[in-house]
Coordinates of C-alpha atoms in Angstrom, one line a residue:
Chain M
M1 CA -58.6 -209.5 -6.0
E2 CA -58.4 -209.4 -9.8
D3 CA -57.7 -205.7 -9.9
Q4 CA -55.3 -205.7 -7.9
E5 CA -53.1 -208.4 -9.8
I6 CA -53.4 -205.9 -12.9
K7 CA -52.4 -202.8 -10.8
P8 CA -48.6 -202.2 -11.1
I9 CA -47.1 -202.1 -7.9
L10 CA -44.5 -199.8 -9.2
G11 CA -45.2 -197.5 -12.3
A12 CA -42.8 -194.6 -14.0
Y13 CA -44.7 -192.7 -16.6
S14 CA -43.1 -190.1 -19.2
L15 CA -39.7 -189.5 -16.9
N16 CA -37.6 -187.2 -18.3
Y17 CA -34.4 -186.1 -16.6
F18 CA -31.7 -183.7 -17.2
F19 CA -27.8 -183.4 -16.1
G20 CA -26.9 -180.0 -17.0
E21 CA -27.4 -179.6 -19.9
K22 CA -27.5 -183.3 -21.2
Q23 CA -31.0 -185.2 -21.2
V24 CA -30.1 -188.5 -19.7
L25 CA -33.6 -190.1 -19.5
K26 CA -36.2 -189.4 -22.8
D27 CA -39.8 -190.0 -22.0
I28 CA -39.1 -193.1 -20.6
S29 CA -42.5 -195.2 -18.9
F30 CA -42.6 -198.7 -18.0
E31 CA -44.7 -200.6 -15.1
L32 CA -43.7 -203.3 -12.7
F33 CA -46.1 -205.8 -11.5
K34 CA -46.4 -207.8 -8.4
G35 CA -44.0 -210.9 -8.2
E36 CA -41.7 -209.7 -12.2
I37 CA -38.3 -209.3 -12.4
I38 CA -37.9 -206.9 -14.9
T39 CA -34.2 -206.1 -16.1
I40 CA -33.0 -203.0 -18.0
I41 CA -30.4 -203.4 -20.1
G42 CA -28.5 -200.9 -22.3
P43 CA -25.0 -199.8 -22.8
N44 CA -22.6 -197.7 -20.7
A45 CA -24.3 -194.3 -19.8
S46 CA -27.7 -195.6 -21.4
G47 CA -29.1 -193.9 -18.1
K48 CA -29.7 -197.6 -15.7
S49 CA -28.7 -196.2 -13.1
T50 CA -30.1 -192.2 -13.1
L51 CA -33.3 -194.4 -13.8
L52 CA -32.9 -196.5 -10.7
K53 CA -32.2 -193.9 -8.8
I54 CA -35.1 -191.6 -9.7
L55 CA -37.4 -194.9 -9.0
S56 CA -36.0 -194.6 -5.2
G57 CA -36.3 -191.2 -4.9
I58 CA -32.7 -191.1 -3.6
L59 CA -31.6 -188.5 -5.9
P60 CA -32.2 -185.2 -4.7
L61 CA -35.9 -184.5 -4.8
K62 CA -35.4 -181.1 -6.2
E63 CA -34.1 -182.3 -8.7
I64 CA -36.2 -185.4 -9.9
E65 CA -39.6 -183.7 -8.7
S66 CA -40.2 -182.6 -12.0
A67 CA -39.0 -185.8 -13.9
G68 CA -42.0 -187.6 -14.3
Q69 CA -44.6 -189.0 -12.6
V70 CA -43.5 -192.4 -10.6
F71 CA -46.3 -194.2 -8.8
C72 CA -45.8 -196.7 -6.3
Q73 CA -48.9 -198.5 -4.7
N74 CA -51.0 -196.3 -6.1
R75 CA -49.3 -192.9 -4.3
L76 CA -47.1 -190.5 -6.0
L77 CA -44.1 -191.9 -5.0
F78 CA -42.5 -188.3 -4.5
K79 CA -44.9 -187.2 -2.6
M80 CA -44.5 -189.5 0.1
T81 CA -42.3 -188.8 3.1
P82 CA -38.5 -190.0 2.9
D83 CA -39.3 -192.6 5.4
E84 CA -42.7 -193.5 3.6
R85 CA -40.5 -193.6 0.5
A86 CA -38.1 -196.1 2.1
R87 CA -40.7 -198.8 3.2
S88 CA -41.8 -198.8 -0.6
V89 CA -38.7 -198.8 -2.9
V90 CA -35.6 -200.0 -2.1
Y91 CA -32.5 -199.1 -4.0
L92 CA -29.1 -201.4 -3.9
S93 CA -26.1 -200.0 -5.1
S94 CA -22.7 -202.0 -6.5
E95 CA -21.0 -201.4 -3.4
L96 CA -21.5 -200.7 0.2
Q97 CA -19.3 -198.3 1.9
A98 CA -17.1 -199.4 4.6
E99 CA -15.7 -196.0 5.5
F100 CA -16.5 -196.1 9.2
P101 CA -16.3 -200.0 11.7
L102 CA -19.9 -201.0 11.4
T103 CA -20.7 -204.8 11.9
A104 CA -22.9 -206.4 9.4
L105 CA -25.8 -206.5 11.9
E106 CA -25.5 -203.2 12.3
T107 CA -25.9 -202.1 9.2
V108 CA -28.9 -204.5 8.3
L109 CA -30.3 -202.9 11.5
M110 CA -30.0 -199.9 9.8
G111 CA -32.8 -200.6 7.1
R112 CA -35.3 -200.0 10.2
I113 CA -34.7 -196.4 10.5
C114 CA -37.8 -195.8 8.7
H115 CA -39.5 -197.8 11.0
H116 CA -39.4 -195.5 14.1
L117 CA -39.2 -199.4 16.0
H118 CA -37.5 -198.5 19.6
N119 CA -37.8 -201.8 20.7
Y120 CA -34.3 -203.3 20.2
V121 CA -35.5 -207.0 20.6
E122 CA -38.2 -206.6 17.8
K123 CA -35.6 -205.0 15.5
Q124 CA -33.3 -207.7 16.3
D125 CA -35.3 -210.5 15.0
I126 CA -36.2 -208.6 11.9
A127 CA -32.7 -208.3 11.3
R128 CA -31.9 -211.6 11.9
W129 CA -34.9 -213.0 9.9
A130 CA -33.9 -211.1 6.8
M131 CA -30.0 -211.9 7.4
E132 CA -31.2 -215.7 7.6
Q133 CA -33.1 -215.4 4.0
C134 CA -29.7 -214.2 2.6
V135 CA -27.7 -217.1 4.4
C136 CA -25.0 -214.6 6.1
W137 CA -26.5 -214.5 10.0
G138 CA -23.4 -216.0 10.4
L139 CA -21.5 -213.1 9.4
R140 CA -23.3 -210.5 11.8
G141 CA -20.6 -209.9 13.9
R142 CA -17.9 -209.3 11.1
F143 CA -17.2 -205.6 10.0
L144 CA -17.8 -204.9 7.1
H145 CA -14.7 -204.0 5.5
T146 CA -13.4 -207.3 6.7
L147 CA -15.9 -208.9 4.2
S148 CA -15.3 -210.1 0.8
G149 CA -17.7 -208.2 -1.8
G150 CA -19.8 -210.7 -2.2
E151 CA -20.4 -210.8 1.1
R152 CA -21.4 -207.5 1.4
Q153 CA -23.6 -207.5 -1.1
L154 CA -25.2 -210.3 0.8
V155 CA -25.5 -208.3 3.9
N156 CA -26.6 -205.2 2.1
L157 CA -29.4 -207.5 0.3
S158 CA -30.5 -208.6 3.9
R159 CA -30.5 -204.5 4.9
A160 CA -33.1 -204.1 2.0
L161 CA -35.4 -207.1 3.4
A162 CA -35.3 -205.5 6.7
Q163 CA -36.3 -202.4 5.4
G164 CA -39.4 -204.1 4.3
S165 CA -40.2 -202.6 1.2
R166 CA -42.0 -204.5 -1.5
V167 CA -39.8 -203.3 -4.5
I168 CA -36.0 -204.3 -4.5
L169 CA -33.9 -201.9 -7.1
L170 CA -30.8 -203.7 -8.1
D171 CA -28.1 -201.3 -9.6
E172 CA -25.4 -203.8 -10.6
A173 CA -25.8 -205.6 -7.3
L174 CA -24.9 -209.0 -8.4
S175 CA -21.6 -207.6 -10.6
K176 CA -18.7 -208.3 -7.6
M177 CA -19.8 -211.8 -6.4
D178 CA -18.3 -214.9 -7.5
L179 CA -19.7 -217.7 -9.1
H180 CA -21.1 -219.2 -5.7
H181 CA -22.5 -216.2 -4.4
Q182 CA -23.7 -214.9 -7.6
T183 CA -25.9 -218.6 -7.7
M184 CA -27.2 -218.0 -4.8
M185 CA -28.3 -214.6 -4.5
G186 CA -30.0 -215.7 -8.0
M187 CA -31.9 -218.3 -6.1
L188 CA -32.3 -215.7 -3.3
L189 CA -34.2 -213.6 -5.7
K190 CA -36.5 -215.9 -7.5
K191 CA -37.2 -217.2 -3.8
L192 CA -38.4 -213.3 -3.3
V193 CA -40.3 -213.1 -6.3
Q194 CA -42.3 -216.0 -5.4
K195 CA -43.2 -214.1 -2.2
N196 CA -44.8 -211.7 -4.2
Y197 CA -41.4 -209.0 -4.0
S198 CA -40.7 -207.2 -7.4
I199 CA -37.4 -206.6 -8.4
V200 CA -35.7 -204.2 -11.1
L201 CA -32.4 -205.6 -12.2
V202 CA -29.7 -203.6 -13.8
S203 CA -26.5 -205.6 -14.9
H204 CA -24.2 -206.1 -17.5
D205 CA -23.9 -209.7 -17.3
L206 CA -26.6 -210.0 -19.2
N207 CA -27.0 -213.9 -19.7
Q208 CA -27.3 -213.4 -15.9
C209 CA -30.5 -210.9 -16.9
L210 CA -31.5 -213.3 -19.4
S211 CA -32.0 -216.6 -16.8
L212 CA -33.5 -214.0 -14.6
A213 CA -36.1 -211.7 -15.5
D214 CA -39.3 -212.2 -17.0
S215 CA -39.0 -208.8 -19.0
C216 CA -36.9 -206.1 -20.1
V217 CA -36.4 -202.6 -21.0
L218 CA -34.1 -202.0 -23.6
L219 CA -32.2 -198.3 -23.2
L220 CA -29.9 -196.2 -25.3
R221 CA -29.0 -193.3 -24.6
G222 CA -31.7 -192.6 -22.0
E223 CA -34.5 -193.0 -24.9
K224 CA -36.7 -196.9 -24.5
I225 CA -36.0 -198.9 -27.6
A226 CA -37.8 -202.0 -26.7
H227 CA -40.1 -203.0 -23.9
G228 CA -41.6 -206.1 -23.2
Q229 CA -41.3 -209.7 -22.2
I230 CA -38.1 -211.4 -22.8
A231 CA -38.8 -214.3 -25.7
D232 CA -40.9 -211.2 -27.8
I233 CA -38.0 -208.3 -27.8
F234 CA -34.7 -210.1 -27.5
K235 CA -33.7 -210.2 -30.8
E236 CA -30.5 -209.8 -32.6
S237 CA -31.8 -206.8 -34.2
N238 CA -32.5 -205.0 -31.1
L239 CA -29.1 -205.9 -29.4
K240 CA -27.4 -204.7 -32.5
K241 CA -28.6 -201.1 -31.8
L242 CA -27.5 -201.0 -28.0
Y243 CA -24.0 -202.9 -29.1
P244 CA -23.2 -202.2 -32.4
G245 CA -19.5 -203.3 -31.6
A246 CA -20.1 -206.8 -30.1
S247 CA -19.7 -209.9 -31.9
F248 CA -22.2 -212.5 -30.3
V249 CA -24.6 -215.6 -31.2
L250 CA -27.9 -215.4 -29.6
G251 CA -28.5 -218.8 -28.4
Q252 CA -30.5 -220.8 -26.0
N253 CA -29.1 -221.7 -22.4
P254 CA -29.6 -225.3 -22.6
T255 CA -30.0 -225.4 -18.5
N256 CA -33.2 -223.6 -18.3
L257 CA -34.3 -222.8 -21.8
H258 CA -34.0 -219.0 -21.5
P259 CA -32.3 -217.0 -24.5
H260 CA -28.5 -216.7 -24.1
I261 CA -25.6 -215.0 -26.0
F262 CA -22.7 -216.7 -26.6
L263 CA -19.7 -214.6 -27.5
Chain Y
M1 CA -20.4 -204.5 28.8
I2 CA -21.4 -201.4 27.6
I3 CA -22.1 -200.3 31.4
K4 CA -18.5 -201.3 32.6
K5 CA -17.1 -199.4 29.7
Y6 CA -19.5 -196.2 31.0
L7 CA -18.0 -196.6 34.1
F8 CA -14.8 -197.2 33.2
S9 CA -14.5 -193.6 31.1
F10 CA -16.3 -192.1 34.3
I11 CA -13.7 -193.1 36.4
V12 CA -11.2 -191.6 34.3
L13 CA -12.8 -188.3 34.2
I14 CA -13.1 -187.8 37.8
M15 CA -9.7 -188.5 37.8
A16 CA -8.9 -186.5 35.1
V17 CA -10.5 -183.5 36.6
Y18 CA -8.9 -184.1 40.2
F19 CA -5.5 -184.1 38.6
G20 CA -6.5 -180.7 36.3
V21 CA -7.8 -178.9 39.9
S22 CA -4.6 -180.1 42.1
F23 CA -1.7 -179.6 40.0
G24 CA -0.5 -176.3 38.0
A25 CA 1.5 -173.8 37.6
T26 CA 2.2 -173.0 41.5
S27 CA 2.0 -175.6 43.9
G28 CA 0.2 -175.4 47.6
L29 CA -2.6 -172.7 46.6
D30 CA -6.0 -172.5 49.2
F31 CA -8.9 -174.1 48.2
D32 CA -10.4 -170.2 47.3
S33 CA -7.8 -169.9 44.8
I34 CA -8.2 -173.3 42.8
V35 CA -11.8 -172.2 42.8
Q36 CA -11.5 -169.1 41.7
L37 CA -8.7 -170.0 38.8
R38 CA -7.7 -173.5 38.3
L39 CA -11.5 -175.3 38.3
P40 CA -12.8 -172.3 35.6
R41 CA -10.4 -173.6 33.7
V42 CA -11.3 -177.3 33.8
L43 CA -14.5 -176.8 33.0
L44 CA -13.9 -174.7 30.4
A45 CA -11.7 -177.8 28.9
I46 CA -14.3 -180.0 29.7
S47 CA -16.7 -178.3 27.9
S48 CA -14.7 -177.1 24.5
G49 CA -13.3 -181.0 24.6
M50 CA -16.9 -182.3 24.6
S51 CA -18.0 -179.9 21.7
L52 CA -15.0 -180.4 19.6
A53 CA -15.2 -184.1 19.9
C54 CA -19.0 -184.3 19.2
A55 CA -18.8 -181.6 16.5
G56 CA -15.7 -183.5 14.9
A57 CA -17.9 -186.7 15.5
V58 CA -21.0 -185.2 13.8
L59 CA -18.8 -183.6 10.7
Q60 CA -17.3 -187.4 10.3
A61 CA -20.5 -188.8 9.7
L62 CA -21.9 -185.6 7.5
F63 CA -18.9 -186.0 5.0
T64 CA -18.9 -189.7 5.4
N65 CA -15.2 -189.0 5.9
P66 CA -13.1 -190.1 9.0
L67 CA -10.9 -187.4 8.8
C68 CA -12.8 -184.7 9.4
D69 CA -12.2 -182.6 12.3
P70 CA -13.7 -178.8 12.5
Y71 CA -9.9 -177.2 13.1
T72 CA -8.6 -179.2 9.3
L73 CA -11.7 -178.9 7.4
G74 CA -11.5 -174.8 8.4
V75 CA -14.6 -174.4 10.1
S76 CA -12.6 -173.6 13.3
S77 CA -10.8 -171.1 11.5
G78 CA -14.0 -169.5 10.3
A79 CA -15.2 -169.4 14.1
A80 CA -12.1 -167.5 14.9
L81 CA -12.4 -165.3 12.2
G82 CA -15.8 -164.1 13.1
A83 CA -15.2 -164.1 16.7
A84 CA -11.9 -161.6 15.8
L85 CA -14.1 -159.4 13.4
G86 CA -17.0 -159.3 16.3
I87 CA -13.7 -157.8 18.5
V88 CA -13.1 -155.5 16.0
L89 CA -16.8 -154.3 15.7
G90 CA -17.2 -154.2 19.5
F91 CA -19.3 -157.2 19.7
E92 CA -17.0 -158.1 22.9
A93 CA -19.4 -155.6 25.0
W94 CA -22.6 -157.9 24.4
F95 CA -23.7 -160.6 26.1
L96 CA -22.9 -163.8 24.1
G97 CA -21.7 -161.4 21.3
L98 CA -18.1 -163.3 20.5
A99 CA -19.8 -166.3 20.5
L100 CA -22.7 -165.2 18.5
S101 CA -20.2 -163.7 15.7
A102 CA -17.8 -166.9 16.3
F103 CA -21.0 -169.0 15.3
I104 CA -21.6 -167.0 12.3
G105 CA -18.0 -167.3 10.9
A106 CA -18.5 -171.4 11.5
L107 CA -21.3 -171.1 9.6
A108 CA -20.4 -169.3 6.4
F109 CA -16.8 -171.6 6.5
M110 CA -19.4 -174.7 7.1
L111 CA -21.6 -173.2 4.2
V112 CA -18.8 -172.6 1.9
L113 CA -17.7 -176.6 2.4
I114 CA -21.1 -177.9 1.6
L115 CA -21.4 -176.1 -1.0
I116 CA -17.9 -177.2 -2.3
S117 CA -18.8 -180.9 -2.0
L118 CA -22.1 -180.8 -3.3
K119 CA -21.3 -179.2 -6.7
T120 CA -18.1 -181.3 -7.4
R121 CA -17.6 -184.9 -6.4
L122 CA -15.1 -184.9 -4.5
T123 CA -12.7 -187.4 -3.0
N124 CA -12.0 -187.3 0.7
L125 CA -8.7 -185.6 0.7
T126 CA -9.8 -183.4 -1.8
L127 CA -12.8 -182.3 0.4
L128 CA -9.7 -181.9 3.3
L129 CA -7.2 -179.7 1.1
C130 CA -10.1 -177.4 0.4
G131 CA -10.5 -177.7 4.4
V132 CA -7.1 -176.8 5.2
M133 CA -7.1 -174.2 2.5
L134 CA -10.1 -172.5 3.8
G135 CA -8.4 -172.5 7.8
F136 CA -5.8 -170.2 6.2
L137 CA -7.5 -167.9 4.9
G138 CA -9.4 -167.5 8.1
S139 CA -6.1 -168.0 10.5
S140 CA -4.6 -165.3 8.2
G141 CA -7.7 -163.0 8.7
V142 CA -7.3 -163.9 12.4
A143 CA -4.0 -162.2 12.4
I144 CA -4.8 -159.0 10.3
C145 CA -8.1 -158.3 12.2
M146 CA -6.3 -158.5 15.8
T147 CA -3.1 -156.3 14.4
I148 CA -5.7 -153.7 13.2
G149 CA -8.0 -154.4 16.7
D150 CA -5.5 -153.3 19.3
A151 CA -2.2 -152.5 20.6
Q152 CA -1.5 -155.9 21.8
G153 CA -2.4 -157.5 18.4
M154 CA -0.5 -160.6 18.0
Q155 CA -0.7 -161.6 21.7
N156 CA -4.9 -161.7 21.2
A157 CA -4.3 -163.5 17.8
L158 CA -2.1 -166.4 19.3
F159 CA -4.5 -166.9 21.6
W160 CA -7.2 -167.9 18.9
L161 CA -4.9 -169.4 16.5
M162 CA -3.5 -171.8 19.2
G163 CA -5.8 -172.2 21.3
D164 CA -5.8 -171.2 25.0
L165 CA -7.9 -172.1 28.4
S166 CA -6.5 -169.2 30.7
R167 CA -9.2 -166.6 30.0
A168 CA -11.8 -169.0 31.6
R169 CA -14.1 -167.2 33.9
M170 CA -16.4 -169.1 36.4
H171 CA -19.8 -167.6 34.8
G172 CA -19.0 -167.7 31.1
V173 CA -17.7 -171.0 32.0
L174 CA -20.8 -172.3 33.3
L175 CA -23.0 -170.8 30.6
T176 CA -20.8 -172.2 28.2
L177 CA -20.7 -176.0 29.5
F178 CA -25.0 -175.7 30.0
V179 CA -25.4 -174.6 26.4
S180 CA -22.7 -177.1 24.8
L181 CA -24.9 -180.1 26.4
I182 CA -27.7 -179.1 25.4
L183 CA -26.4 -178.7 21.8
I184 CA -24.9 -182.3 22.3
F185 CA -28.3 -183.3 23.4
M186 CA -30.1 -182.1 20.8
L187 CA -27.6 -184.1 18.3
W188 CA -27.8 -187.7 20.2
R189 CA -31.6 -187.0 19.7
K190 CA -31.0 -188.0 16.2
S191 CA -28.5 -190.3 16.6
T192 CA -30.3 -192.7 14.5
Q193 CA -30.7 -190.5 11.4
L194 CA -26.6 -189.8 11.9
D195 CA -26.1 -193.6 11.8
A196 CA -27.7 -193.9 8.1
F197 CA -25.2 -190.4 7.1
L198 CA -22.2 -193.2 8.0
M199 CA -23.6 -195.2 4.7
G200 CA -23.1 -192.0 2.8
E201 CA -25.6 -189.7 1.9
E202 CA -27.5 -191.6 -1.6
N203 CA -27.8 -194.5 1.0
A204 CA -28.9 -192.4 3.9
S205 CA -31.4 -191.1 1.4
G206 CA -32.2 -195.1 0.5
L207 CA -32.9 -195.8 4.0
G208 CA -35.8 -193.1 4.7
V209 CA -33.7 -190.3 6.3
S210 CA -34.4 -186.7 5.1
V211 CA -31.6 -185.6 4.1
P212 CA -31.3 -182.1 3.2
K213 CA -33.6 -181.2 6.5
L214 CA -31.1 -183.1 8.6
R215 CA -27.9 -182.0 6.7
R216 CA -29.4 -178.2 7.8
Q217 CA -29.7 -179.3 11.6
F218 CA -26.4 -180.8 12.0
I219 CA -25.0 -177.9 10.4
F220 CA -26.3 -175.5 12.3
L221 CA -25.6 -177.4 15.2
T222 CA -21.7 -177.8 14.5
S223 CA -21.5 -174.8 14.0
L224 CA -23.1 -173.7 16.8
L225 CA -20.5 -176.3 19.2
V226 CA -17.5 -174.6 17.4
G227 CA -18.6 -171.2 17.7
L228 CA -19.3 -171.4 20.7
S229 CA -15.9 -173.7 21.8
V230 CA -13.6 -171.0 19.7
A231 CA -15.2 -167.9 21.0
S232 CA -14.4 -169.4 24.8
S233 CA -11.1 -171.3 24.2
G234 CA -9.8 -170.3 20.4
M235 CA -8.9 -172.8 17.9
I236 CA -8.0 -176.3 19.4
G237 CA -6.8 -178.8 16.5
F238 CA -7.3 -182.3 16.5
L239 CA -9.6 -183.2 19.1
G240 CA -12.5 -183.6 17.2
L241 CA -10.5 -186.1 15.0
I242 CA -8.7 -187.8 17.7
V243 CA -11.5 -188.6 20.3
P244 CA -14.7 -189.6 17.9
H245 CA -11.6 -192.0 16.4
F246 CA -11.0 -193.8 20.0
S247 CA -14.5 -193.9 20.6
R248 CA -15.3 -196.2 18.0
K249 CA -12.6 -198.1 18.8
L250 CA -14.3 -198.7 22.3
V251 CA -17.8 -198.8 21.5
G252 CA -18.3 -198.6 17.3
S253 CA -19.7 -196.4 15.0
L254 CA -23.5 -195.9 16.0
H255 CA -23.9 -192.9 17.5
F256 CA -26.4 -193.7 20.2
N257 CA -23.4 -195.0 22.6
M258 CA -20.7 -193.0 20.5
I259 CA -21.6 -189.5 21.5
P260 CA -21.6 -190.1 25.2
F261 CA -17.9 -191.3 24.9
C262 CA -16.9 -188.4 22.9
I263 CA -18.6 -186.3 25.6
I264 CA -17.0 -188.2 28.4
W265 CA -13.3 -188.4 26.5
G266 CA -13.3 -185.8 24.7
A267 CA -13.6 -183.8 28.2
V268 CA -10.7 -186.0 30.0
A269 CA -8.4 -185.6 26.7
L270 CA -8.9 -181.7 27.0
V271 CA -8.2 -181.5 30.4
L272 CA -5.1 -183.6 30.4
A273 CA -3.6 -181.6 27.6
D274 CA -4.5 -178.7 29.5
L275 CA -2.7 -180.1 32.6
M276 CA 0.1 -180.9 30.2
A277 CA 0.4 -177.6 28.8
R278 CA 0.5 -176.0 32.2
V279 CA 3.1 -177.7 33.7
L280 CA 5.4 -179.6 30.7
L281 CA 7.9 -176.0 30.7
K282 CA 7.0 -175.0 33.8
P283 CA 7.0 -171.7 34.8
Y284 CA 6.1 -171.2 30.9
E285 CA 3.2 -172.0 29.8
L286 CA 2.0 -173.7 26.5
P287 CA -0.6 -172.8 24.3
V288 CA -2.9 -176.1 25.0
G289 CA -3.5 -176.3 21.3
V290 CA 0.5 -177.2 21.0
I291 CA -0.7 -180.5 23.1
T292 CA -3.5 -181.3 20.9
A293 CA -1.3 -181.1 17.6
F294 CA 1.4 -182.8 18.7
V295 CA -0.7 -185.6 19.0
G296 CA -3.4 -185.6 16.5
A297 CA -1.3 -184.3 13.5
P298 CA 0.9 -187.8 13.8
L299 CA -2.6 -189.9 14.1
F300 CA -3.8 -187.8 10.7
I301 CA -0.9 -188.5 8.9
W302 CA -1.1 -192.5 10.1
M303 CA -4.9 -192.3 9.4
I304 CA -4.0 -191.1 5.8
L305 CA -1.8 -193.8 5.1
S306 CA -3.1 -196.8 6.7
D307 CA -6.6 -195.4 4.6
G308 CA -4.5 -195.5 1.5
R309 CA -3.1 -198.9 2.1
S310 CA -6.6 -200.7 2.7
R311 CA -7.7 -199.0 -0.5
N312 CA -4.7 -200.3 -2.9

């Protein structure tokens, strides 16, 4: 039992990734444990999205196979079949595409494709559970393109839950939400973590990251410049390296005593 | 609910076939000549109609672009060019030689398109423009081949370029129909995976679908469908745009039901279009591609405009 707690649920080791000639990721390693929220912070073009896409295996496999090693639940991620991978790690982008008329329920049901289930009732039950977790069961009959950005993200997260993977990678998934939806997502993520889900969070809203995450990785031009508990590495010197032009004061959030950035 | 829609569609199909068989350039034909002349033609319309509609539906999912169609993407042109080259090289004499060369042409153009869309991150409209240009290239190639090929060159070229069902013969048609149905069935069996493509390729891969493998299979199957249809009835445009569009309105975007609806309504659409082509300007006969273009081109423009409006 003790042993299981210590093993990371997702581990990335010495990831190197090239986009053409340009090296996007330089020797990145980090581990994600059960029930942990880790946030990846860095300026634009620091390789955050690429890192998440590699961790979820959604970039073409031919390109990422040589990038390094990613273990998920003690198995090599790139050696898994696509459906196994989808059941282990799920990636949420900032925008859910809505080129075609799909209802919210149909979208969530797509999360079950990787389970090859043909029992419609069972699928529907899981989709209902997932949508109720995200408080969006009421939207089930609506078409995606009629939903607001926030509602769409809730549907997207339900899809991720329906997929059944325990590791959720959020790529700017909270950025297009209003205050109400942001708070709801925040509460939802904390609830998931208590249920032993693990989350990697990428967001430009640093304060949001700080109030949710346990630890963080600081990325600058594809290099990891610091990694650890938020309280240890969230220092003005580190932030100045990431955002040299910004002026801010690092303080404490009065409501939850997490670090907070005042502009 | 869905069963009622299926029932309704079947009734419409039967009615369309009935009208297609009973009306034509001349009235009062006896039973034998109907079976020999009109029935093959109607069957060919069914076969080509469903093939093109299903190919359109798959292409739209594959490129995540509701404006795709074998014709607008130039794939039909590729097939026609392949077939025209096949005629020049004398493959026509072989069993299925024409369909095979059309398939190779369609496949070649399809691969060019896929390469373009993979190597560069194209917007929907840029991809379509590339497709339209490929289409011009293919059509010009067809005109050259047919002029070199034989004395009646331009006459034949017109057949490939505008679509025409008058070459239907019973044996060939039954084979085409049978093979198309099998190919569509193979597509339909992968309908859940095809659904994942509706969310875009990255999301499809995140949903646990093996994107490269499925893409290869879909490209192969749609090229076969388009090749078969073009080899037997020339280039018929916009059917693969119109029918999936309306099928989606009827039963939603999930392919489990949408592909059967594309089969039925694709058949209905082409049978009726061919009927119109035959009787509209009696005693002259129009190429059927003219009729589908008259419906399809305005729809296409309307879709582009409404798409732009919803974005802004």
